[in-house]
PDB file of C-alpha atoms in Angstrom:
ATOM      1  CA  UNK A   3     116.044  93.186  74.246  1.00 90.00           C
ATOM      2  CA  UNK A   4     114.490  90.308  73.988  1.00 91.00           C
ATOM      3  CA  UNK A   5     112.623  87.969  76.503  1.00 90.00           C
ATOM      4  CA  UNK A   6     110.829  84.130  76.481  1.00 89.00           C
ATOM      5  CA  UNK A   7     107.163  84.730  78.387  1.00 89.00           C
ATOM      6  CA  UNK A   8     105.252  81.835  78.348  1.00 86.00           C
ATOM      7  CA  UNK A   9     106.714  80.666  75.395  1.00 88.00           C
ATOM      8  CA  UNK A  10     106.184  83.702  73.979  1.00 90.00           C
ATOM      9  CA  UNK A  11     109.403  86.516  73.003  1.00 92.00           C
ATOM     10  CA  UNK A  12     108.630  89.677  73.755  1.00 92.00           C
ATOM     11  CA  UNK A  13     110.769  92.889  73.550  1.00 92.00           C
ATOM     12  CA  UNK A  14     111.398  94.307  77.405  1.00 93.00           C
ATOM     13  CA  UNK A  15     113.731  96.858  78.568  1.00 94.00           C
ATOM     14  CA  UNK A  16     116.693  96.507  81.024  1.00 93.00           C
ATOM     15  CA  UNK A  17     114.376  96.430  83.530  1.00 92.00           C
ATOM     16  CA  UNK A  18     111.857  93.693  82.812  1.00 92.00           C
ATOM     17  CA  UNK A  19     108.863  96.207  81.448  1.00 95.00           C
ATOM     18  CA  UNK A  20     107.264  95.370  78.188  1.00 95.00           C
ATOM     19  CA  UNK A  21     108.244  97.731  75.218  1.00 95.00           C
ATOM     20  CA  UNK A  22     104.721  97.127  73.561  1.00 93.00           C
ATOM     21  CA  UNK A  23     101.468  96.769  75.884  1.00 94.00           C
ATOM     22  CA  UNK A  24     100.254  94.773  72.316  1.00 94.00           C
ATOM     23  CA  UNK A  25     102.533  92.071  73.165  1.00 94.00           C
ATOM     24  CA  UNK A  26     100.995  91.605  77.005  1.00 95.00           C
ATOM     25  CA  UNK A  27      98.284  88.909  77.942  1.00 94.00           C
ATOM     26  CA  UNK A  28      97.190  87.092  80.512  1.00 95.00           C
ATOM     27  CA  UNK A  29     100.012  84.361  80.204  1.00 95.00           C
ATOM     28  CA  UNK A  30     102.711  87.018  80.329  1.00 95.00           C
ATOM     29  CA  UNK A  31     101.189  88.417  83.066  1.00 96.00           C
ATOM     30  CA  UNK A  32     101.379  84.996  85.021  1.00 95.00           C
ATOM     31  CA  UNK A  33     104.678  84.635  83.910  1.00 95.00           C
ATOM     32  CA  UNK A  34     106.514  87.970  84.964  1.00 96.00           C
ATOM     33  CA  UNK A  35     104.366  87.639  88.810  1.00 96.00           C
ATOM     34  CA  UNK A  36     106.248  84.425  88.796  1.00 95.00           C
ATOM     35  CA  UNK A  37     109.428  86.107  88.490  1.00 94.00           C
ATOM     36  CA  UNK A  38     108.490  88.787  91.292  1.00 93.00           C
ATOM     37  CA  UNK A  39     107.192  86.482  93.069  1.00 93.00           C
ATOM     38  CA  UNK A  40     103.608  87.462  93.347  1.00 95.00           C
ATOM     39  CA  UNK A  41     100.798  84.613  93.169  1.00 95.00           C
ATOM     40  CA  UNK A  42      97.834  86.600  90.741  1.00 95.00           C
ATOM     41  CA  UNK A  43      94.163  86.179  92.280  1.00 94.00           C
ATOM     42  CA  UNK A  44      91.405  87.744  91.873  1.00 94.00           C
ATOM     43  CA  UNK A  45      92.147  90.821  93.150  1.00 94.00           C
ATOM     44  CA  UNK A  46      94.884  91.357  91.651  1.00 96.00           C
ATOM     45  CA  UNK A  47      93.633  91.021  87.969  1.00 96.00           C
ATOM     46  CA  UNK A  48      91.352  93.623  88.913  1.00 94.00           C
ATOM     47  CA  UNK A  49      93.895  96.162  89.887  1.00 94.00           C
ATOM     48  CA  UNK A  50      96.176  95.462  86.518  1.00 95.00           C
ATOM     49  CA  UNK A  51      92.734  96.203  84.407  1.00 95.00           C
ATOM     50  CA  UNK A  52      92.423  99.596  86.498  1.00 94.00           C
ATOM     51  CA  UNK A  53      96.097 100.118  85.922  1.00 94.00           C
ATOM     52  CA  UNK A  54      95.949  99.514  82.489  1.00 95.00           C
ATOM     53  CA  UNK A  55      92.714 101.857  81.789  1.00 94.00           C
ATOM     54  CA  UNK A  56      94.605 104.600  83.336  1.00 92.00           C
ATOM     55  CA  UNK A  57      97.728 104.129  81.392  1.00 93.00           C
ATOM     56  CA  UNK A  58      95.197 103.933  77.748  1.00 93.00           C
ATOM     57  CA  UNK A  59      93.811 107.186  79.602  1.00 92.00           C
ATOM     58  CA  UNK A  60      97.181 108.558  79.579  1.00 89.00           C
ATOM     59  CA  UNK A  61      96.654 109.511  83.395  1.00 86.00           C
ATOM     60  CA  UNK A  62     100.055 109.205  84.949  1.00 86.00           C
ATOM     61  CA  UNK A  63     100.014 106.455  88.100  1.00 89.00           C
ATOM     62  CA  UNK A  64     100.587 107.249  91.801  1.00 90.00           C
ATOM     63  CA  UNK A  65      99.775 106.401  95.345  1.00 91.00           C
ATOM     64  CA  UNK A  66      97.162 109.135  95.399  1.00 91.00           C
ATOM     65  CA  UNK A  67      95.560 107.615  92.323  1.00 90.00           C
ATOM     66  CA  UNK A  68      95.343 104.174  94.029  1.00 91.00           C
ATOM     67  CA  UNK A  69      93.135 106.143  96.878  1.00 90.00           C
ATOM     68  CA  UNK A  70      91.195 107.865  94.681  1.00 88.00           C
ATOM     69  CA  UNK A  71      90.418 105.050  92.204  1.00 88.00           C
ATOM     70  CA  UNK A  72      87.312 103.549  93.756  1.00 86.00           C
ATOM     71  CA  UNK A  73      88.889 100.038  92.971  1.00 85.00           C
ATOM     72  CA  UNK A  74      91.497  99.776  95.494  1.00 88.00           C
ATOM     73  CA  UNK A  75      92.646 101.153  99.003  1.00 92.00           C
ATOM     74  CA  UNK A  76      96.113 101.475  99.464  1.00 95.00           C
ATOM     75  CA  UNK A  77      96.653  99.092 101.910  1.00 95.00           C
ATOM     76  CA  UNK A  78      95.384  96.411  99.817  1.00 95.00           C
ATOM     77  CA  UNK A  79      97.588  97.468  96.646  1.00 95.00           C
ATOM     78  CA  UNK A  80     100.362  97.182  99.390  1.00 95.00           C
ATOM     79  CA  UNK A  81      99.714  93.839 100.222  1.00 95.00           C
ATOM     80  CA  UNK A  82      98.799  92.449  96.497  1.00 96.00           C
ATOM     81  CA  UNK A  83     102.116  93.622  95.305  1.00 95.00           C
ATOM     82  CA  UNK A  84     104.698  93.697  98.495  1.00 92.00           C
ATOM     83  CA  UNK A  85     107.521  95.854  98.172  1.00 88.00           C
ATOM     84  CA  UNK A  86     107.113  98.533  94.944  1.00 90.00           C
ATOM     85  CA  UNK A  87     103.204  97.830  94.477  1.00 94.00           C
ATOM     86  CA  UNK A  88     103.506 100.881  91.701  1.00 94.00           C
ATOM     87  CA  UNK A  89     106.306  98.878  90.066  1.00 94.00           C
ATOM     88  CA  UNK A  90     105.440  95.237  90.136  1.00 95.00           C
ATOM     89  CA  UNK A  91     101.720  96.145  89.327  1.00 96.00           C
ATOM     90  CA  UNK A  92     102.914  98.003  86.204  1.00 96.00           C
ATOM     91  CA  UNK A  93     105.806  95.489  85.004  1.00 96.00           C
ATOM     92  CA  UNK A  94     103.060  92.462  85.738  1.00 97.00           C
ATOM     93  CA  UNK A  95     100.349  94.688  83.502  1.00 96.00           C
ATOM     94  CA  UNK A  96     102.708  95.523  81.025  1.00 96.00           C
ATOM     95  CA  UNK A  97     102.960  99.399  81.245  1.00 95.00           C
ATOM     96  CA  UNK A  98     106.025 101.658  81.587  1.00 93.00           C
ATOM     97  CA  UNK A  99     107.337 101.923  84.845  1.00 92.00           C
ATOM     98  CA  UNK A 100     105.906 104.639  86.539  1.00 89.00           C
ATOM     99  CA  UNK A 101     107.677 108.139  86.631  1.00 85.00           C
ATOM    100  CA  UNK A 102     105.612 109.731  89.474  1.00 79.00           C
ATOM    101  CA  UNK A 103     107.430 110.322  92.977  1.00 78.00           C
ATOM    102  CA  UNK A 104     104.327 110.208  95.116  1.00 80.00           C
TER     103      UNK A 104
ATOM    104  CA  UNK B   3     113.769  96.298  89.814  1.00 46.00           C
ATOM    105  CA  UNK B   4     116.520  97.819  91.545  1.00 57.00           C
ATOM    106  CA  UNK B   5     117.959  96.640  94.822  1.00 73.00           C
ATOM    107  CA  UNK B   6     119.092  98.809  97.366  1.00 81.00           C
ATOM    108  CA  UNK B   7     120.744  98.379 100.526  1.00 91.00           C
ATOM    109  CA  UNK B   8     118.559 100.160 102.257  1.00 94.00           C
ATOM    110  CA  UNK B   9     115.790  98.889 104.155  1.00 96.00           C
ATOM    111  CA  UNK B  10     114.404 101.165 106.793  1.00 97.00           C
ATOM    112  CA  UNK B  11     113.989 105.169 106.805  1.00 97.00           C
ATOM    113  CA  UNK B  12     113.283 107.007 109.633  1.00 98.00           C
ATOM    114  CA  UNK B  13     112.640 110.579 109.590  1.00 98.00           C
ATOM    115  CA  UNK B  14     112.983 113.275 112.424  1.00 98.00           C
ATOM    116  CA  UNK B  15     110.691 116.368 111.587  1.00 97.00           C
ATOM    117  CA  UNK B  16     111.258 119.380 113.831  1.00 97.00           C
ATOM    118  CA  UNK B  17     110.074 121.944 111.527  1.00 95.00           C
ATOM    119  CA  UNK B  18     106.353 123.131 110.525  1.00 93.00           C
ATOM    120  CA  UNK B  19     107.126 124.843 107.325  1.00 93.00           C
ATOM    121  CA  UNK B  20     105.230 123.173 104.332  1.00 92.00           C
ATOM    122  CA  UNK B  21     108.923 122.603 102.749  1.00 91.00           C
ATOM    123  CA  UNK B  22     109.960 120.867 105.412  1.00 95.00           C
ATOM    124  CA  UNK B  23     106.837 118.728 105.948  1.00 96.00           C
ATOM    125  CA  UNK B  24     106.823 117.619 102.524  1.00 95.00           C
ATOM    126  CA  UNK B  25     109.750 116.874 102.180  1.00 95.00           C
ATOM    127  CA  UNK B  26     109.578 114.202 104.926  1.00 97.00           C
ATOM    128  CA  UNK B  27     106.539 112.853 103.471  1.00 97.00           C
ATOM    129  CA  UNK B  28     107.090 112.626  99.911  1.00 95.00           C
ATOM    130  CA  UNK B  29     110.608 111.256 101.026  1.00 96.00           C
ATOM    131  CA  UNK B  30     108.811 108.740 103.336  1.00 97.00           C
ATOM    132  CA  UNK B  31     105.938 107.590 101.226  1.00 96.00           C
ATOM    133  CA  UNK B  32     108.821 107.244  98.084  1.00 95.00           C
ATOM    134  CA  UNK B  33     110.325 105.149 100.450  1.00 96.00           C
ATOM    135  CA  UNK B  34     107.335 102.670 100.798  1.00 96.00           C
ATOM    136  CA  UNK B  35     106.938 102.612  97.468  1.00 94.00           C
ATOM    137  CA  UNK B  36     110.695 101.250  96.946  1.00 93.00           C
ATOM    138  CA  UNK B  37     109.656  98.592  99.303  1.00 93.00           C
ATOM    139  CA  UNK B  38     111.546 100.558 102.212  1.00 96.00           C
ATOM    140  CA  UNK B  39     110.310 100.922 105.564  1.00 96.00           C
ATOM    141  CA  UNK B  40     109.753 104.428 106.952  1.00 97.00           C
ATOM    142  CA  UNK B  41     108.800 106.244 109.874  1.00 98.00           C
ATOM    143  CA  UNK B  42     108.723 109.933 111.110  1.00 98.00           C
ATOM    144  CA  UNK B  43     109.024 111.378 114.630  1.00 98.00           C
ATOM    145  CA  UNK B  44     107.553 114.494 115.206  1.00 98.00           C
ATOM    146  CA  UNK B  45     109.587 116.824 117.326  1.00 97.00           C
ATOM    147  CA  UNK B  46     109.425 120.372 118.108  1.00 96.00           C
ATOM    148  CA  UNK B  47     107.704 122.961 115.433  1.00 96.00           C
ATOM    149  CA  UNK B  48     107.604 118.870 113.171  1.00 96.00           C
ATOM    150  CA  UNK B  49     104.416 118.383 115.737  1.00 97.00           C
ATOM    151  CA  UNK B  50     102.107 121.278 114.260  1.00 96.00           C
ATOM    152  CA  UNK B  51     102.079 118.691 110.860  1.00 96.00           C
ATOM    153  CA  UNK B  52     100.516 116.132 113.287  1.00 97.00           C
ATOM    154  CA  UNK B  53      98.053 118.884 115.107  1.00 96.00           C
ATOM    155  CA  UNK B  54      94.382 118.534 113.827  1.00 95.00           C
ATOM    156  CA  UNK B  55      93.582 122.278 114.377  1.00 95.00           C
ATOM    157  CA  UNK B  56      97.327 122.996 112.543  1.00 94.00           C
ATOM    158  CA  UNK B  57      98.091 121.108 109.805  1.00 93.00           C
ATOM    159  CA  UNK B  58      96.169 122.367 107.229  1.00 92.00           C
ATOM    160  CA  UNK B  59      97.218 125.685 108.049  1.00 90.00           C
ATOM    161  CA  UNK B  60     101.012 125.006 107.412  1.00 91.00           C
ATOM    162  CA  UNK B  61     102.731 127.937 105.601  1.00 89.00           C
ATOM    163  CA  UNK B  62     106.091 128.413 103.465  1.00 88.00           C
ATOM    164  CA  UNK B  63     108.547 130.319 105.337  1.00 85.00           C
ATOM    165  CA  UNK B  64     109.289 133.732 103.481  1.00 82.00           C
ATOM    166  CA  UNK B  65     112.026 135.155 105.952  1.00 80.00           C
ATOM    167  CA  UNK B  66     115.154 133.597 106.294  1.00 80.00           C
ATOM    168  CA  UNK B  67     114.623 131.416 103.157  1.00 80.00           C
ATOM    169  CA  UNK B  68     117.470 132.717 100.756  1.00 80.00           C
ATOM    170  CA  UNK B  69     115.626 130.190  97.822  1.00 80.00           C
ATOM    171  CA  UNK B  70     112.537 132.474  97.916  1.00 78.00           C
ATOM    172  CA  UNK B  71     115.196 135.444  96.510  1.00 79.00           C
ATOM    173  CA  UNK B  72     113.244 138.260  98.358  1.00 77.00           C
ATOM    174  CA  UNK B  73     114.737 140.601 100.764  1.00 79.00           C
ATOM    175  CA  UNK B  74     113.873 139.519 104.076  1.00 78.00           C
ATOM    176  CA  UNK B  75     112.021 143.228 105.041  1.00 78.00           C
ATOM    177  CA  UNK B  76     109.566 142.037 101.623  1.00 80.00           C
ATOM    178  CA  UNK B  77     108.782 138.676 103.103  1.00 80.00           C
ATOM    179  CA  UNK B  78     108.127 139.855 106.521  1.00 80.00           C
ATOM    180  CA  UNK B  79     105.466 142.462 105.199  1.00 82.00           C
ATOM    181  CA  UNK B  80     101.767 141.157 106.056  1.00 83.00           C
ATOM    182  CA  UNK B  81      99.848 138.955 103.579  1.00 84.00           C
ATOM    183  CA  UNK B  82     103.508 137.325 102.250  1.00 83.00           C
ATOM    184  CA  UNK B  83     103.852 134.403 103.887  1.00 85.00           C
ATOM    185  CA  UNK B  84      99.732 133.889 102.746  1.00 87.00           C
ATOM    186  CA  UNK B  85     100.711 134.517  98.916  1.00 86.00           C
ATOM    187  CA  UNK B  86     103.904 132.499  98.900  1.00 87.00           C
ATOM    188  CA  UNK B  87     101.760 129.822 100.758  1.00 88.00           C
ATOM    189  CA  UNK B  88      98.555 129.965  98.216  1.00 88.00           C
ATOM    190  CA  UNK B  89     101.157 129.889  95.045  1.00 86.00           C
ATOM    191  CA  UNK B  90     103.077 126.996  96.481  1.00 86.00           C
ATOM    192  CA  UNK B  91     100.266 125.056  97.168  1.00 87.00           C
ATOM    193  CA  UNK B  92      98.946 125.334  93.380  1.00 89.00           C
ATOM    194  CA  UNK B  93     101.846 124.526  91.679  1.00 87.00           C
ATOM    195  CA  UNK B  94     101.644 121.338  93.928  1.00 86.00           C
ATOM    196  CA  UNK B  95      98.232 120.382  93.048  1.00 85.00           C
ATOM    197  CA  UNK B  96      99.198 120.765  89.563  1.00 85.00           C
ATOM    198  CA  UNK B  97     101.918 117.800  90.283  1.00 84.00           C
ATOM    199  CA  UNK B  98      98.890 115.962  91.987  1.00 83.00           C
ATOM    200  CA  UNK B  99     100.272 116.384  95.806  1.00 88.00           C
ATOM    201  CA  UNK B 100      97.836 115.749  98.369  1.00 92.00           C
ATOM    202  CA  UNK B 101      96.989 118.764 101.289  1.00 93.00           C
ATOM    203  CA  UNK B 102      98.669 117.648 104.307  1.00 95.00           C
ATOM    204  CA  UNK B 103      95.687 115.875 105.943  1.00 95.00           C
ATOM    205  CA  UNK B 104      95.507 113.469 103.000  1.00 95.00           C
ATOM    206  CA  UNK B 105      99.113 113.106 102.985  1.00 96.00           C
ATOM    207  CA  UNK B 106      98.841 111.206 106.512  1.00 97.00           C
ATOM    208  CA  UNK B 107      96.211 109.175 105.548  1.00 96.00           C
ATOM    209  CA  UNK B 108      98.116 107.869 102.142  1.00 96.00           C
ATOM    210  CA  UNK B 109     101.041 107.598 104.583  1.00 97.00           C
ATOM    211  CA  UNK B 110      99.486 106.019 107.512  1.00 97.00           C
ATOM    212  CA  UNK B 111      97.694 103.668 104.304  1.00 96.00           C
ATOM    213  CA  UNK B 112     101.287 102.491 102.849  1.00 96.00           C
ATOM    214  CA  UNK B 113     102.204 101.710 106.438  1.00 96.00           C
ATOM    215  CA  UNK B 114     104.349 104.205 107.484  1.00 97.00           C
ATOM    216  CA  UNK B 115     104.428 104.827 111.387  1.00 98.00           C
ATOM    217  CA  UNK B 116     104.236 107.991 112.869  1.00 98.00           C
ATOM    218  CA  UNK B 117     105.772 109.122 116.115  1.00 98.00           C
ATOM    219  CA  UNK B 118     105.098 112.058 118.098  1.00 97.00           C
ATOM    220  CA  UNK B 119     108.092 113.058 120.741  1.00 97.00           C
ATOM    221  CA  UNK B 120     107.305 112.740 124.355  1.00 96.00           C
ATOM    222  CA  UNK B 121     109.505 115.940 125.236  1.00 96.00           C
ATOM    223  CA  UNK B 122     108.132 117.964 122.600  1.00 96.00           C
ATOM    224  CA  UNK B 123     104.432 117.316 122.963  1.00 97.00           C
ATOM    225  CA  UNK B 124     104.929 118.218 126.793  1.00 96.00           C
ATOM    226  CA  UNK B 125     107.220 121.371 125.805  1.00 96.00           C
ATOM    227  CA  UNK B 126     104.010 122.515 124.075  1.00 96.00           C
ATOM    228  CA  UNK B 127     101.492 121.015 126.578  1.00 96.00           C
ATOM    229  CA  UNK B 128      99.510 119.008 123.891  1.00 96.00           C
ATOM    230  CA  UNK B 129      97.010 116.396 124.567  1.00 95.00           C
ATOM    231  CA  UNK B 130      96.783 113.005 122.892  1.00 94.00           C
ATOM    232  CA  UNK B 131      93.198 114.301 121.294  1.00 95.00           C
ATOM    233  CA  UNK B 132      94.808 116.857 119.884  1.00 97.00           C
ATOM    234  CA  UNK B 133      96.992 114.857 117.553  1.00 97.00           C
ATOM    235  CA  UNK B 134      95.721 112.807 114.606  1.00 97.00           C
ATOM    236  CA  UNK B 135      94.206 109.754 115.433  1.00 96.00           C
ATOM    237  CA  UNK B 136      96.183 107.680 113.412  1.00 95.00           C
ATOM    238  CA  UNK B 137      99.673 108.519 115.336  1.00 97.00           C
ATOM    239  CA  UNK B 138     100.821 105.470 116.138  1.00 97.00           C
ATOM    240  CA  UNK B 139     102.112 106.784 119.511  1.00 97.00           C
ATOM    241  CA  UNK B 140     104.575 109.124 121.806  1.00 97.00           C
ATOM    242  CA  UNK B 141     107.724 108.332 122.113  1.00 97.00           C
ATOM    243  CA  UNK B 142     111.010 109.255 123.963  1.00 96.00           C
ATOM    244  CA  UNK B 143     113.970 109.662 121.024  1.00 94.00           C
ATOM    245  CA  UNK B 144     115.658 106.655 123.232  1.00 95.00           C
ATOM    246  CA  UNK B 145     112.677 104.922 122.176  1.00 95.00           C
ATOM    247  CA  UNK B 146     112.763 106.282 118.612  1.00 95.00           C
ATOM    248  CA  UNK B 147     116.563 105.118 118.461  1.00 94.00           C
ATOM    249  CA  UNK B 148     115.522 101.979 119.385  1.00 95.00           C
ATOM    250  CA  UNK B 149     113.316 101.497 116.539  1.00 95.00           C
ATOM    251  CA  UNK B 150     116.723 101.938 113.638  1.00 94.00           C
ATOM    252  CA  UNK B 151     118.339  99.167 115.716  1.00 90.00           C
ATOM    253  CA  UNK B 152     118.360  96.590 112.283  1.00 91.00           C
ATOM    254  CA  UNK B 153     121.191  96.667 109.500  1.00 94.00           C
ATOM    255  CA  UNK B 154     120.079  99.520 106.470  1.00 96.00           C
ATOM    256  CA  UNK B 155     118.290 101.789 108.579  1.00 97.00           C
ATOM    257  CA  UNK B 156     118.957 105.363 107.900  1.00 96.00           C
ATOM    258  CA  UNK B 157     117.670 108.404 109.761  1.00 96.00           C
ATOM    259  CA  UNK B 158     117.400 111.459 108.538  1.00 96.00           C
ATOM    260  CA  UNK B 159     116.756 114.986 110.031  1.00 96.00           C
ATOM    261  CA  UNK B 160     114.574 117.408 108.716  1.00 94.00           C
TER     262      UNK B 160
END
């Protein structure tokens, strides 16, 4: 379907995600945080770059990952993106939402 | 994202079989990251997962698991419970699942608090030092019970 992002339409699913990371900038980013209600700093443009070299990497997203990234501890991800850090991280960085279960 | 009625999970783990223990954690840390609150008490055999010497040394139970479809005079034979162990524990590496130590840490990271029970750890004269440091405490189950006393809390024995 289709969506108004900063003045922008983009094709998302159901769910909110982005259909085509090519669509996804900055802007769009700002604008779906908005929505789950996450202010972006710093820190948390950093994580979405990490996120979104794995995902070009093809290297599927988890908890674990977060711990091993070098970028991030867990804790933090956990209290950049409250409640589904996984989720929100990858819907605000325009990826698929994750599959993994750990 | 979806919404869900639920809001806190806490687990009861009174087994020591790697099954069982992941189970509980991959159920608790999937919890987190549904924004869900979680817990586990440790009870009973649920309190080797927690042990420092112990928990890396968890095994698969071979007897008395029907799922393993191997007659239970096979499983019982020496080396078995080893082989099942080794093979289970590859397959979950291939699916990226942490050994148990890590486990706690990613747990104790997402903020899930872990409980060790009071009546257990004296059942099997344990010390404090030789639990993980990052137990959050010992508690009695009254005090356990006390902690699901908010609407959407579920508990859930394992």
């Amino acid at each position: 379907m289709k969506k108004m992002l900063a003045e922008k339409t983009v094709e998302v699913n159901e769910e909110g995600y982005l259909l085509q990371f090519a669509q996804w900038d900055k802007d769009i980013a700002n604008a779906i945080a908005v929505e789950e209600k996450v202010e972006l700093i710093d820190r948390h443009w950093k994580a979405i770059e990490w996120i979104q070299n794995e995902y070009k990497n093809d290297s599927p997203l988890s908890i674990r990952g977060i711990k091993n990234s070098g970028t991030l501890n867990i804790k933090e991800f956990y209290e950049l993106f409250p409640g589904g850090p996984l989720k929100k991280a990858s819907k605000i960085a325009g990826i698929p939402k994750p599959k993994s279960c750990i | 994202m979806s919404e869900t009625k639920v809001k806190k999970m806490l687990f009861i783990l009174s087994k020591a079989t790697l099954e069982n223990v992941y189970a509980a954690f991959i159920m608790a840390n999937g919890a987190r990251m549904e924004g869900i609150e979680a817990e586990i008490f440790f009870t009973f055999f649920g309190l080797e997962a927690i042990q420092k010497k112990k928990l890396e040394k968890l095994h698969v139970a071979t007897v008395g698991n029907p799922a393993m479809h191997m007659p239970t005079m096979l499983g019982a034979l020496p080396g078995m419970e080893a082989f099942a162990t080794n093979m289970m524990k590859k397959e979950m590496e291939k699916l990226n699942m942490p050994p148990v130590g890590e486990f706690l840490e990613i747990l104790k990271d997402s903020g899930v608090s872990l409980w060790a029970c009071k009546l257990a750890v004296e059942m099997f004269h344990l010390k404090e030092t030789d639990l993980i440091d990052d137990l959050d405490g010992i508690l009695t189950i009254g005090d356990f019970y006390g902690r699901a006393n908010e609407e959407g809390t579920h508990l859930l024995f394992i």
